PDB file of C-alpha atoms in Angstrom:
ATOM      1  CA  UNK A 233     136.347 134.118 100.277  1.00  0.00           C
ATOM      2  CA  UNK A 234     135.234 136.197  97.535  1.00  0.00           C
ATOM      3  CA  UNK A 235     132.121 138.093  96.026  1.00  0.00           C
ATOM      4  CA  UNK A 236     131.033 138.623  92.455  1.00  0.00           C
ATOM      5  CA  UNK A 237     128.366 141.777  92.339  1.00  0.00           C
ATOM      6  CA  UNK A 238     126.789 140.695  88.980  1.00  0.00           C
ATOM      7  CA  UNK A 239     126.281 136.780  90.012  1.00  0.00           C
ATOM      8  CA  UNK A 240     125.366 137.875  93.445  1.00  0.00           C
ATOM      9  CA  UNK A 241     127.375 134.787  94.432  1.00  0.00           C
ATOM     10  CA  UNK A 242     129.929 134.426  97.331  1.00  0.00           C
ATOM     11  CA  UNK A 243     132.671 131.749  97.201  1.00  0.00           C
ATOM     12  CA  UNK A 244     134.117 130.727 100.799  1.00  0.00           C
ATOM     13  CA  UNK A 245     136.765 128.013 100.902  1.00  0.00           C
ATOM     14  CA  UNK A 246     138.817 126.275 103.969  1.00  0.00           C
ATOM     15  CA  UNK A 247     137.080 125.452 106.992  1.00  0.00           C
ATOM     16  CA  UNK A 248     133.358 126.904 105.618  1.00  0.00           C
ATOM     17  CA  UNK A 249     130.704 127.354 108.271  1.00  0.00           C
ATOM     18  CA  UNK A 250     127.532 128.598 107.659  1.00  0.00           C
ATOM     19  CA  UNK A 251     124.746 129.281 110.230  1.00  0.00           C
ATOM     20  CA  UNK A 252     120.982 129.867 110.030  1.00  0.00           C
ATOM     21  CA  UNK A 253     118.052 128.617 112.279  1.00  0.00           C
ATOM     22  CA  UNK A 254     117.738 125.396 110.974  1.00  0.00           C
ATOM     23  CA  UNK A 255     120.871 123.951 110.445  1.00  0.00           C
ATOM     24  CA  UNK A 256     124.644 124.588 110.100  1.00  0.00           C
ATOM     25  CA  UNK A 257     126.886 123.348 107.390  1.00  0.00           C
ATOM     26  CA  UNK A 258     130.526 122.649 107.597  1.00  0.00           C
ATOM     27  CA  UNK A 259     132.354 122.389 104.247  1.00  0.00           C
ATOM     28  CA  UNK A 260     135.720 122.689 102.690  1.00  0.00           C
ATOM     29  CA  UNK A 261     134.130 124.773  99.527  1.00  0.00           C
ATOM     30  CA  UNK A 262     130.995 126.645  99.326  1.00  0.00           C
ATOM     31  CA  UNK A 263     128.829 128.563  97.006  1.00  0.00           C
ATOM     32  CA  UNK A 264     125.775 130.642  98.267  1.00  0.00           C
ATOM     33  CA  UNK A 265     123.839 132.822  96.277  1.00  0.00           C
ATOM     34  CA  UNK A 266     121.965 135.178  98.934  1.00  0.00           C
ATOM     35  CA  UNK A 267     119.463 136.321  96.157  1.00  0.00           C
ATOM     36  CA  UNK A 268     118.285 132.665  95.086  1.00  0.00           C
ATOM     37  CA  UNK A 269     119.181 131.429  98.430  1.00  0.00           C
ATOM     38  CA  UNK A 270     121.076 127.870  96.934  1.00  0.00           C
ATOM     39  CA  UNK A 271     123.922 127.040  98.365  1.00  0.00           C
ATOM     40  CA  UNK A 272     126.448 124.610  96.752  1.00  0.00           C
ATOM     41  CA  UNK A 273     129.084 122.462  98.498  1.00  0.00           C
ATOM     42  CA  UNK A 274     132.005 120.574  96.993  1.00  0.00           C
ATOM     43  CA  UNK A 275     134.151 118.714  99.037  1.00  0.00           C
ATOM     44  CA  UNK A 276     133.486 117.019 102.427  1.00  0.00           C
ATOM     45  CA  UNK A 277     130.699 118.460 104.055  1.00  0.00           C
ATOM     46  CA  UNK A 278     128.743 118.037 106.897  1.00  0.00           C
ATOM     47  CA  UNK A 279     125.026 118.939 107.643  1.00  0.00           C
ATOM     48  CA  UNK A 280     123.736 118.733 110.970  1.00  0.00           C
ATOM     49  CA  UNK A 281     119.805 120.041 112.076  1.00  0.00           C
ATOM     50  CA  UNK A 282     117.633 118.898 115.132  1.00  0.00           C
ATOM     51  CA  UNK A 283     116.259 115.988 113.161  1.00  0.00           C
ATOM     52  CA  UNK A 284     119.352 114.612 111.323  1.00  0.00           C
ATOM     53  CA  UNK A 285     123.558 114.656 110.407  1.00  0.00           C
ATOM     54  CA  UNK A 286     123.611 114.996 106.393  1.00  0.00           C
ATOM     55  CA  UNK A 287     127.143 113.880 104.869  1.00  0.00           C
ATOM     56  CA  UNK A 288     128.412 114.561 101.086  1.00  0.00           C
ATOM     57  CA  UNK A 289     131.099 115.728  98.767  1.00  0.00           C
ATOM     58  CA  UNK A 290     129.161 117.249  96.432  1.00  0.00           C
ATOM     59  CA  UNK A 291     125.664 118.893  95.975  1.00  0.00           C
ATOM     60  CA  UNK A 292     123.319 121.539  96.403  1.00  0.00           C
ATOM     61  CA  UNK A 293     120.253 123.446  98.838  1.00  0.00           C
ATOM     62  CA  UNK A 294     117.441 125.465  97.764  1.00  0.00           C
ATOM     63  CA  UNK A 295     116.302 126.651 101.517  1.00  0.00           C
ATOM     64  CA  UNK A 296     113.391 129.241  99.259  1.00  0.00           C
ATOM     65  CA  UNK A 297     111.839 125.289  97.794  1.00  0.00           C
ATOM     66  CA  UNK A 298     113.136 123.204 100.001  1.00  0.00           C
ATOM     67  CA  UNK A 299     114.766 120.797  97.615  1.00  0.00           C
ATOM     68  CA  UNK A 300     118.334 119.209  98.351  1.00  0.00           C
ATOM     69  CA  UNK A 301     120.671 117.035  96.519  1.00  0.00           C
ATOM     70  CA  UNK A 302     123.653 115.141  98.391  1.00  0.00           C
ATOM     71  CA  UNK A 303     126.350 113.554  95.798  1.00  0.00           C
ATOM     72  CA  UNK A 304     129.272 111.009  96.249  1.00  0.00           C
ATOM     73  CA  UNK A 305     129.296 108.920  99.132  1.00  0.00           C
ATOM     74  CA  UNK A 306     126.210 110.679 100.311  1.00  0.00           C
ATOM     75  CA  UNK A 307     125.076 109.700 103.854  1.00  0.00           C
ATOM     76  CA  UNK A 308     121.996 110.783 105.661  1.00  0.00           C
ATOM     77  CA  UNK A 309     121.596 109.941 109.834  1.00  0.00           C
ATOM     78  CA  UNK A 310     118.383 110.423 111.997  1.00  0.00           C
ATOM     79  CA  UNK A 311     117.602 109.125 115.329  1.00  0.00           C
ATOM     80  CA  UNK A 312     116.697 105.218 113.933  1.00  0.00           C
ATOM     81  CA  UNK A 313     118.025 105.450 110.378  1.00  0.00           C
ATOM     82  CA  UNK A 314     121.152 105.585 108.276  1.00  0.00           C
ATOM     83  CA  UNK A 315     120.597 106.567 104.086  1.00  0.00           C
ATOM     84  CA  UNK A 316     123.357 105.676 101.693  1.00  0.00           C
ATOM     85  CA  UNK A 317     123.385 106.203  98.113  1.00  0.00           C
ATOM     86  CA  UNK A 318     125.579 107.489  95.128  1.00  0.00           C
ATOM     87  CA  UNK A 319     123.023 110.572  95.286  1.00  0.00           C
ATOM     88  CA  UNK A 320     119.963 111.747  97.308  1.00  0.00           C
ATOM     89  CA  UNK A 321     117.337 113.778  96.365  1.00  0.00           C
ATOM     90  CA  UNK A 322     115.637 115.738  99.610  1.00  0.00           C
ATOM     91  CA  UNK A 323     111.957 117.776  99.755  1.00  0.00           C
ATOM     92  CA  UNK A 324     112.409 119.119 102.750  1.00  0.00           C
ATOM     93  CA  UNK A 325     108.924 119.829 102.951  1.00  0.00           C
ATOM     94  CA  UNK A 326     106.856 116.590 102.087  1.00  0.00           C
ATOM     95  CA  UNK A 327     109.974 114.547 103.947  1.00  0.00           C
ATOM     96  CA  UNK A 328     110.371 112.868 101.342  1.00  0.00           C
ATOM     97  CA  UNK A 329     113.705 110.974  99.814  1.00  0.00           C
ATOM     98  CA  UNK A 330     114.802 109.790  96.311  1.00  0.00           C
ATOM     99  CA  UNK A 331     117.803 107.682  96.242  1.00  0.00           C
ATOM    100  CA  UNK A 332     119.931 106.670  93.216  1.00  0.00           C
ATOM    101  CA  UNK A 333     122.368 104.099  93.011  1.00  0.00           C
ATOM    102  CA  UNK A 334     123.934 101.754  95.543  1.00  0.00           C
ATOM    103  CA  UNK A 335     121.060 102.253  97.732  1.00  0.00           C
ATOM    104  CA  UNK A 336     121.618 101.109 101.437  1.00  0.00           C
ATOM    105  CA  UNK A 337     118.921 101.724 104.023  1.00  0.00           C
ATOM    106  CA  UNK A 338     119.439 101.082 107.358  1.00  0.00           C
ATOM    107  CA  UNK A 339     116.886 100.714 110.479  1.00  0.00           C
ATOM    108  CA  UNK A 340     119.413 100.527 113.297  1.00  0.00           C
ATOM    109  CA  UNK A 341     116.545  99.501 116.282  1.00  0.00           C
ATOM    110  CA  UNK A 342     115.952  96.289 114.593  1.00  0.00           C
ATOM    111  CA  UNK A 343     119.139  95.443 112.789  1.00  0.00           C
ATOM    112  CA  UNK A 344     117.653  95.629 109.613  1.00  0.00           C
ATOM    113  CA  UNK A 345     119.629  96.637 106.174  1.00  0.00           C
ATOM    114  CA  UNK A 346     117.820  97.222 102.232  1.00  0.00           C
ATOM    115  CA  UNK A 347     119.916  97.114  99.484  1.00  0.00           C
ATOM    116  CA  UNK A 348     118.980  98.212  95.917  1.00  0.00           C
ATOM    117  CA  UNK A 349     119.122 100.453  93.115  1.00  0.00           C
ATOM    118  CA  UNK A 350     116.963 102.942  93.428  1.00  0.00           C
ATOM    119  CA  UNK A 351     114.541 104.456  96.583  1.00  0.00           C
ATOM    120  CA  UNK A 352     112.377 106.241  98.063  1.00  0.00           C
ATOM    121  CA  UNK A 353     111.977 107.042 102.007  1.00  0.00           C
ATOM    122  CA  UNK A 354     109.392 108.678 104.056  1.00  0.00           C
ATOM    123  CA  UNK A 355     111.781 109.884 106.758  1.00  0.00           C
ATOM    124  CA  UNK A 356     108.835 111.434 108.670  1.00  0.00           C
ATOM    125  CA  UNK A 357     107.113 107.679 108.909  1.00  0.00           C
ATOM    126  CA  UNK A 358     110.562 106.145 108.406  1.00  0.00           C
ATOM    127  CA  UNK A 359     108.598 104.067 105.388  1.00  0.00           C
ATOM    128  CA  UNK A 360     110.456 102.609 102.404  1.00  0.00           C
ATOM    129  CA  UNK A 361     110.323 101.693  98.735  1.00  0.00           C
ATOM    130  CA  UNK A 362     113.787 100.169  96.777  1.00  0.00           C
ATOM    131  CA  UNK A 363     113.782  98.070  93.812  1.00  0.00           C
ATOM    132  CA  UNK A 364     116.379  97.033  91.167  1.00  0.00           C
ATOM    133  CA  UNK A 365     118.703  94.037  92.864  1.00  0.00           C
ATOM    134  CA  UNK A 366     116.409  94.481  95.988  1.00  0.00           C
ATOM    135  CA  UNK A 367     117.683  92.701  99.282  1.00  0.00           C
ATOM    136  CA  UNK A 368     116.431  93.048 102.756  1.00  0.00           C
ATOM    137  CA  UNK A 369     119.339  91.246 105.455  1.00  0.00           C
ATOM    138  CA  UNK A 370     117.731  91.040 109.002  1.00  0.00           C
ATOM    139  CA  UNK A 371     120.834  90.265 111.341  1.00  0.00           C
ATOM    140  CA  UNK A 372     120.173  87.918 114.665  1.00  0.00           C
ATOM    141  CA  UNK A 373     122.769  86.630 116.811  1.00  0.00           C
ATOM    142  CA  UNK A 374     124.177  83.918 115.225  1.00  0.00           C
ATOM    143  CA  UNK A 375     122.408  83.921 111.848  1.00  0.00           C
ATOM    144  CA  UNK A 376     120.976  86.319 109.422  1.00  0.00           C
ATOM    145  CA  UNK A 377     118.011  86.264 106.921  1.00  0.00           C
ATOM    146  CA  UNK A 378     118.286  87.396 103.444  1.00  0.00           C
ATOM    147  CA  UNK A 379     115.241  88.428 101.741  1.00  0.00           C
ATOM    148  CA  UNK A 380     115.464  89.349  97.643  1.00  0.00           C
ATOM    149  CA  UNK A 381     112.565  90.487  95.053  1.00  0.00           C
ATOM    150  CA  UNK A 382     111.484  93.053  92.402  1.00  0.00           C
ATOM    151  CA  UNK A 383     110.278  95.463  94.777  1.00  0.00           C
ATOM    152  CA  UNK A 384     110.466  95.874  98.285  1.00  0.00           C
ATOM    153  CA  UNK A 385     108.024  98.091 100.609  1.00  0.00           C
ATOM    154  CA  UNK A 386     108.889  99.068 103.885  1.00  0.00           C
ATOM    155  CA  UNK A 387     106.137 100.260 106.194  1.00  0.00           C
ATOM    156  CA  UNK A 388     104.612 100.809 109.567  1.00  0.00           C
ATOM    157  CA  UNK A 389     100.812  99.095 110.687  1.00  0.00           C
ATOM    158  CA  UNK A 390      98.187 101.275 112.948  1.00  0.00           C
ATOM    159  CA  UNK A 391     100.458  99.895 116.330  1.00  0.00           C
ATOM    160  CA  UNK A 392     103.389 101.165 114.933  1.00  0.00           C
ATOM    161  CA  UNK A 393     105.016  97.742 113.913  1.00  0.00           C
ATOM    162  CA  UNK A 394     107.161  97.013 110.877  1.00  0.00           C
ATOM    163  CA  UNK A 395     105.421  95.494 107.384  1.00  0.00           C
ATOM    164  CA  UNK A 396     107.680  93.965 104.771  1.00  0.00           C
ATOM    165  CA  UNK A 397     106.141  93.513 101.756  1.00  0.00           C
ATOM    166  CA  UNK A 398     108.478  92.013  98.648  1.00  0.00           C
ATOM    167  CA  UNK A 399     106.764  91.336  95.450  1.00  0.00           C
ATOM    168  CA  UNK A 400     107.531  88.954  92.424  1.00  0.00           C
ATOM    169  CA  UNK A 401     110.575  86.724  91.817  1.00  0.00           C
ATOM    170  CA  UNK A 402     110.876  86.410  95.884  1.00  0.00           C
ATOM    171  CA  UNK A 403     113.634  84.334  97.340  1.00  0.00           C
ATOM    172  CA  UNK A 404     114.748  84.136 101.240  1.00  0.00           C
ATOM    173  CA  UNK A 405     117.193  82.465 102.364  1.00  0.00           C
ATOM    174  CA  UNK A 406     118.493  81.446 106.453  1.00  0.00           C
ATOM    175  CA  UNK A 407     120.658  78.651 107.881  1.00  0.00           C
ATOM    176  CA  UNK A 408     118.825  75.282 107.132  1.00  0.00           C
ATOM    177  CA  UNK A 409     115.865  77.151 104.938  1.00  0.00           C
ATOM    178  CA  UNK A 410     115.018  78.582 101.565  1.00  0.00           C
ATOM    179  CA  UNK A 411     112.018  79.208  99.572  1.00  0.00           C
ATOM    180  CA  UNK A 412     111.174  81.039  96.883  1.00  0.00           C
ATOM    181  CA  UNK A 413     107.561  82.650  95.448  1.00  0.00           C
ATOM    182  CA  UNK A 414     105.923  85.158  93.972  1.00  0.00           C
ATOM    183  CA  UNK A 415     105.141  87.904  96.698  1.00  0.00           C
ATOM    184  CA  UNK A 416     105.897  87.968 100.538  1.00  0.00           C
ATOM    185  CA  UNK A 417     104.667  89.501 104.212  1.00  0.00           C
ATOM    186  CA  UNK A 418     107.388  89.557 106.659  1.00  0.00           C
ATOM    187  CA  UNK A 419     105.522  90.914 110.213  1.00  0.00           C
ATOM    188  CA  UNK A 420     107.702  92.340 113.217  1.00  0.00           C
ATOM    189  CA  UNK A 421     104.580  91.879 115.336  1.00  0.00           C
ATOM    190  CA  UNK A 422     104.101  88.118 115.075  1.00  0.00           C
ATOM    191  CA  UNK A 423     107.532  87.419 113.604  1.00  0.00           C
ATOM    192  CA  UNK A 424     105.186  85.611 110.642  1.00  0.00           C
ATOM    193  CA  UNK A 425     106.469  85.683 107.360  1.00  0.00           C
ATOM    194  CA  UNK A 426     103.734  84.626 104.901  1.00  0.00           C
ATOM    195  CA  UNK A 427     104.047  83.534 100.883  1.00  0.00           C
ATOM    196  CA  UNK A 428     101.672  84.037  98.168  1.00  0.00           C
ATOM    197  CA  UNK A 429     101.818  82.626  94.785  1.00  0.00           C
ATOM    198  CA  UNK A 430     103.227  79.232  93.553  1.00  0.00           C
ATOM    199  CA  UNK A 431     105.699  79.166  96.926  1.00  0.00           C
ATOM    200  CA  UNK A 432     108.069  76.485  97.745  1.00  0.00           C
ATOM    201  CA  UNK A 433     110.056  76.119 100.788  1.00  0.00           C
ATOM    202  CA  UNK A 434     113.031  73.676 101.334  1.00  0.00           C
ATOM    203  CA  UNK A 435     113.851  72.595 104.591  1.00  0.00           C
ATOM    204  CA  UNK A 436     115.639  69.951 106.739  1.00  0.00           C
ATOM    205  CA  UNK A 437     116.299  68.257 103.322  1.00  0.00           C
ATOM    206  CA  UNK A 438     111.850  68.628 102.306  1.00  0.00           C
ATOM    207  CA  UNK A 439     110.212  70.321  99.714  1.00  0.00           C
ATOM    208  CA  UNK A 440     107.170  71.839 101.206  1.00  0.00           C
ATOM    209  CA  UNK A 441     104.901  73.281  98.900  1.00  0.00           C
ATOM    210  CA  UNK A 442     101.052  75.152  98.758  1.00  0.00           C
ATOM    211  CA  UNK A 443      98.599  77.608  97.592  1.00  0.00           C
ATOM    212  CA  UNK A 444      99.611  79.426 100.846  1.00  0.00           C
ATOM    213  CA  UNK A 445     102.805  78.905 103.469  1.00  0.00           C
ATOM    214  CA  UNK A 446     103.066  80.680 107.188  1.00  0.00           C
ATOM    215  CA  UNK A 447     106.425  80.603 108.676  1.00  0.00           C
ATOM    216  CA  UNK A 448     106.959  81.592 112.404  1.00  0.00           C
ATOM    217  CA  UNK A 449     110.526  82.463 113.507  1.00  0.00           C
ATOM    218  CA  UNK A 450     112.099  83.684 116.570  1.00  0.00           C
ATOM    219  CA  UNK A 451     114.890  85.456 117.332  1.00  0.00           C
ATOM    220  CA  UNK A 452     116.406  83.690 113.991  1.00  0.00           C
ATOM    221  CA  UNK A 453     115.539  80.395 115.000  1.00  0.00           C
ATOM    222  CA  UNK A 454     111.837  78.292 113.025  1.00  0.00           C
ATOM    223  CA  UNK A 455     109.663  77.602 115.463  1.00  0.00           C
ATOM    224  CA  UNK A 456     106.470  76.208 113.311  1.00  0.00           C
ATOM    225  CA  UNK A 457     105.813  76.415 109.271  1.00  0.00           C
ATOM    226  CA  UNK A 458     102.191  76.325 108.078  1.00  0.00           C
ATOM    227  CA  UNK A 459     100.739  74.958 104.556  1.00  0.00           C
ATOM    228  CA  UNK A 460      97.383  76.034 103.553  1.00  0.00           C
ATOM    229  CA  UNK A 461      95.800  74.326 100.643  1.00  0.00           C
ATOM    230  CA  UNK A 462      96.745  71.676  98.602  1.00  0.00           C
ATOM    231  CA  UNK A 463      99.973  70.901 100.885  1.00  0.00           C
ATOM    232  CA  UNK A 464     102.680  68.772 100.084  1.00  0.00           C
ATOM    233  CA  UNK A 465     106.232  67.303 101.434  1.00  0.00           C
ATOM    234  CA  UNK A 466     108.654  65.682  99.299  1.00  0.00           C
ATOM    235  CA  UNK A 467     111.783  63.934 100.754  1.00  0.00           C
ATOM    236  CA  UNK A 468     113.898  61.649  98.715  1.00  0.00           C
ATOM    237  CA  UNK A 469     114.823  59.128 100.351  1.00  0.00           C
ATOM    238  CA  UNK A 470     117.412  57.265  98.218  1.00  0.00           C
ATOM    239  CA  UNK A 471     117.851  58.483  94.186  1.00  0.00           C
ATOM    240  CA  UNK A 472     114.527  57.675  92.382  1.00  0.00           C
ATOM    241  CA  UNK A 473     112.586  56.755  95.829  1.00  0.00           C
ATOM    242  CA  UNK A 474     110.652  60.363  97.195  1.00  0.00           C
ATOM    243  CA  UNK A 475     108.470  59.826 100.448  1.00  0.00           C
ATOM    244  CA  UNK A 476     105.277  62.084 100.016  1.00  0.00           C
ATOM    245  CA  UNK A 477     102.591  63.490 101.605  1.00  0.00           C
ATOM    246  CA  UNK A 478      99.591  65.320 100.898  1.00  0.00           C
ATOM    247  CA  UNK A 479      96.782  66.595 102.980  1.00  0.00           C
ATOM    248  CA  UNK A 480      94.627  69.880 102.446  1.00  0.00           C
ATOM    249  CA  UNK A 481      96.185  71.870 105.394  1.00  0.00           C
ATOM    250  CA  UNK A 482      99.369  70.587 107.601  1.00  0.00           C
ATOM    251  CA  UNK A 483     100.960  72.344 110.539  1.00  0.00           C
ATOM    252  CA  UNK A 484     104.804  71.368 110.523  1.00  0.00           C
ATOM    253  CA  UNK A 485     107.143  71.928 114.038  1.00  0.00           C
ATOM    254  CA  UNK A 486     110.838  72.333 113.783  1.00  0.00           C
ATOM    255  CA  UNK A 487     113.045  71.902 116.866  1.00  0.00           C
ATOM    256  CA  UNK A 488     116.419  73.268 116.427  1.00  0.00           C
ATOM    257  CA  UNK A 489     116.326  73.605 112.790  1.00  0.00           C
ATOM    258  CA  UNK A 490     114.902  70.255 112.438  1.00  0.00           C
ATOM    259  CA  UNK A 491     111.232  68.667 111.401  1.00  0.00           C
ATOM    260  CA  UNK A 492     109.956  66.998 114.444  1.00  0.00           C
ATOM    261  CA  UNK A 493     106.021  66.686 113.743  1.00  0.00           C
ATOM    262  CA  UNK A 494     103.729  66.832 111.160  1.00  0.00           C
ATOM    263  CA  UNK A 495      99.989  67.675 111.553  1.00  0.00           C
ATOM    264  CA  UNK A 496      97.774  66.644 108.893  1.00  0.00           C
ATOM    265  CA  UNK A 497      94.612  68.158 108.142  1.00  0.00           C
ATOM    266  CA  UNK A 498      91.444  66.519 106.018  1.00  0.00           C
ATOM    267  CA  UNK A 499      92.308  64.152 102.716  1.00  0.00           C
ATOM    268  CA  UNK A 500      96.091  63.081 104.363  1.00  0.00           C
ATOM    269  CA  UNK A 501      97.631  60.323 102.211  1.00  0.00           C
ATOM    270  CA  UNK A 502     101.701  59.274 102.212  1.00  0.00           C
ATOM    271  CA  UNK A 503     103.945  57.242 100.393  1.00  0.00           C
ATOM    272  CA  UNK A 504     106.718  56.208 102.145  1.00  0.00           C
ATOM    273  CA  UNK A 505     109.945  53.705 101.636  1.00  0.00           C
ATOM    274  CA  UNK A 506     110.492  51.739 104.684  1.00  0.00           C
ATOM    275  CA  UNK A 507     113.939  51.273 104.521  1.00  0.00           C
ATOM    276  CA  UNK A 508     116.369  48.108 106.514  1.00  0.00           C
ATOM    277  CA  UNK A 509     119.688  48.759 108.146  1.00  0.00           C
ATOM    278  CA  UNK A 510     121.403  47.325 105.564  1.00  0.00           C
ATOM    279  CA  UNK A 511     119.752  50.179 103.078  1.00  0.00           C
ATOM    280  CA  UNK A 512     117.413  47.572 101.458  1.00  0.00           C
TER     281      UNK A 512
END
């Protein structure tokens, strides 16, 4: 190591370890000016507190205002998260996050990953915000849902269970379903995922559409999908031949992926192709 009087600034390389009461660092290159008390890392370095493991190869500490930055391949781990981004921005103080570029957030309980561009985390309520090429994956079993917007807000209701709010230019997509609309509630507590404005849902080879559509899924698999208002199903049949219906409200069960049964509720009207064997 060495020391520079005027610069008050020490310079410690190979196997760097420094120590204080609230965390210890482990770098291959560090900077720490006792007057200012900022210490600067370059290198692989390591970060470890009570609360969380910190991982960079670049950046910087102010302990005196408790603002970080963590650059390259920065990675931040606490007890039910995992932070990724080109950098992070940390006040220490306000727990609070910015994230910037290649954003990847995720909640390891419930197998949830958000993608993006930028973002900004609440590590103390584990709440979220990422937008630019947001995309929420939710892993199950055997399948996986993908969830993509503008914006994306990640937070926590008064019984400590997951919101996911997504807001315009929405698209989801699972095995055997896709929609698309202009702002979305996904609910851990329920497993209801409801759609707002203009949405439209494909499934089972139907176009469902309304002013308002509930979905209900389990463990990855539809269990029932809801249309409020002005509902509507469109199946085509054969080129040129669609069988419709229409009804005010309609309750729509799925076993296994597929439309079984089809509630209609007040004003229900079809059109529908009876179709031979032969195709005629």
């Amino acid at each position: 190591g060495k020391y520079f009087p005027q610069s008050k600034l020490f310079h410690f390389q190979k196997n760097v370890v420094l120590v204080t009461d609230e965390y210890t660092i482990y770098s291959d290159t560090l900077h720490q000016n006792n007057e200012s008390n900022i210490s600067y890392f370059y290198g692989p370095t390591t970060i470890i507190s009570d609360s969380s493991t910190i991982y960079c190869e670049k950046g910087w500490y102010d302990k005196n205002n408790g603002v970080s930055e963590f650059i390259k391949n920065a990675v931040i781990t606490n007890e039910s998260q995992i932070l990724k981004a080109d950098s992070i921005r940390f006040l220490t103080e306000f727990n609070l996050g910015f994230m910037f570029g290649h954003v990847e957030i995720t909640d390891t309980t419930e197998n949830i990953s958000v993608f993006g561009d930028y973002a900004e985390n609440n590590s103390k309520d584990s709440t979220s915000m990422v937008t630019g090429n947001a995309l929420l994956v939710q892993q199950f079993d055997s399948d996986s849902l993908f969830l993509h917007g503008d914006t994306l807000f990640s937070e926590f209701d008064s019984l400590h269970h997951r919101l996911i709010r997504a807001y315009s230019h929405v698209k989801l997509y699972k095995q055997g379903l896709a929609g698309k609309c202009d702002s979305i509630v996904f609910s851990e507590s329920d497993s209801l995922i409801k759609m707002f404005g203009d949405p439209v849902i494909w499934a089972d080879g139907n176009q469902l559409t309304a002013e308002h559509i509930q979905i209900k899924h389990y463990d990855g698999k539809l269990q029932w999908l809801e249309l409020n208002r002005k509902s509507f199903i469109v199946y085509e049949s054969k080129p040129t031949h669609f069988n419709q219906i229409s009804g005010k409200n309609m309750m729509n069960y799925f076993d296994d992926g597929k439309l079984k049964t089809i509630n209609v509720f007040e004003n229900g009207k079809t059109i529908y192709y009876a179709t031979e064997e032969s195709g005629a």
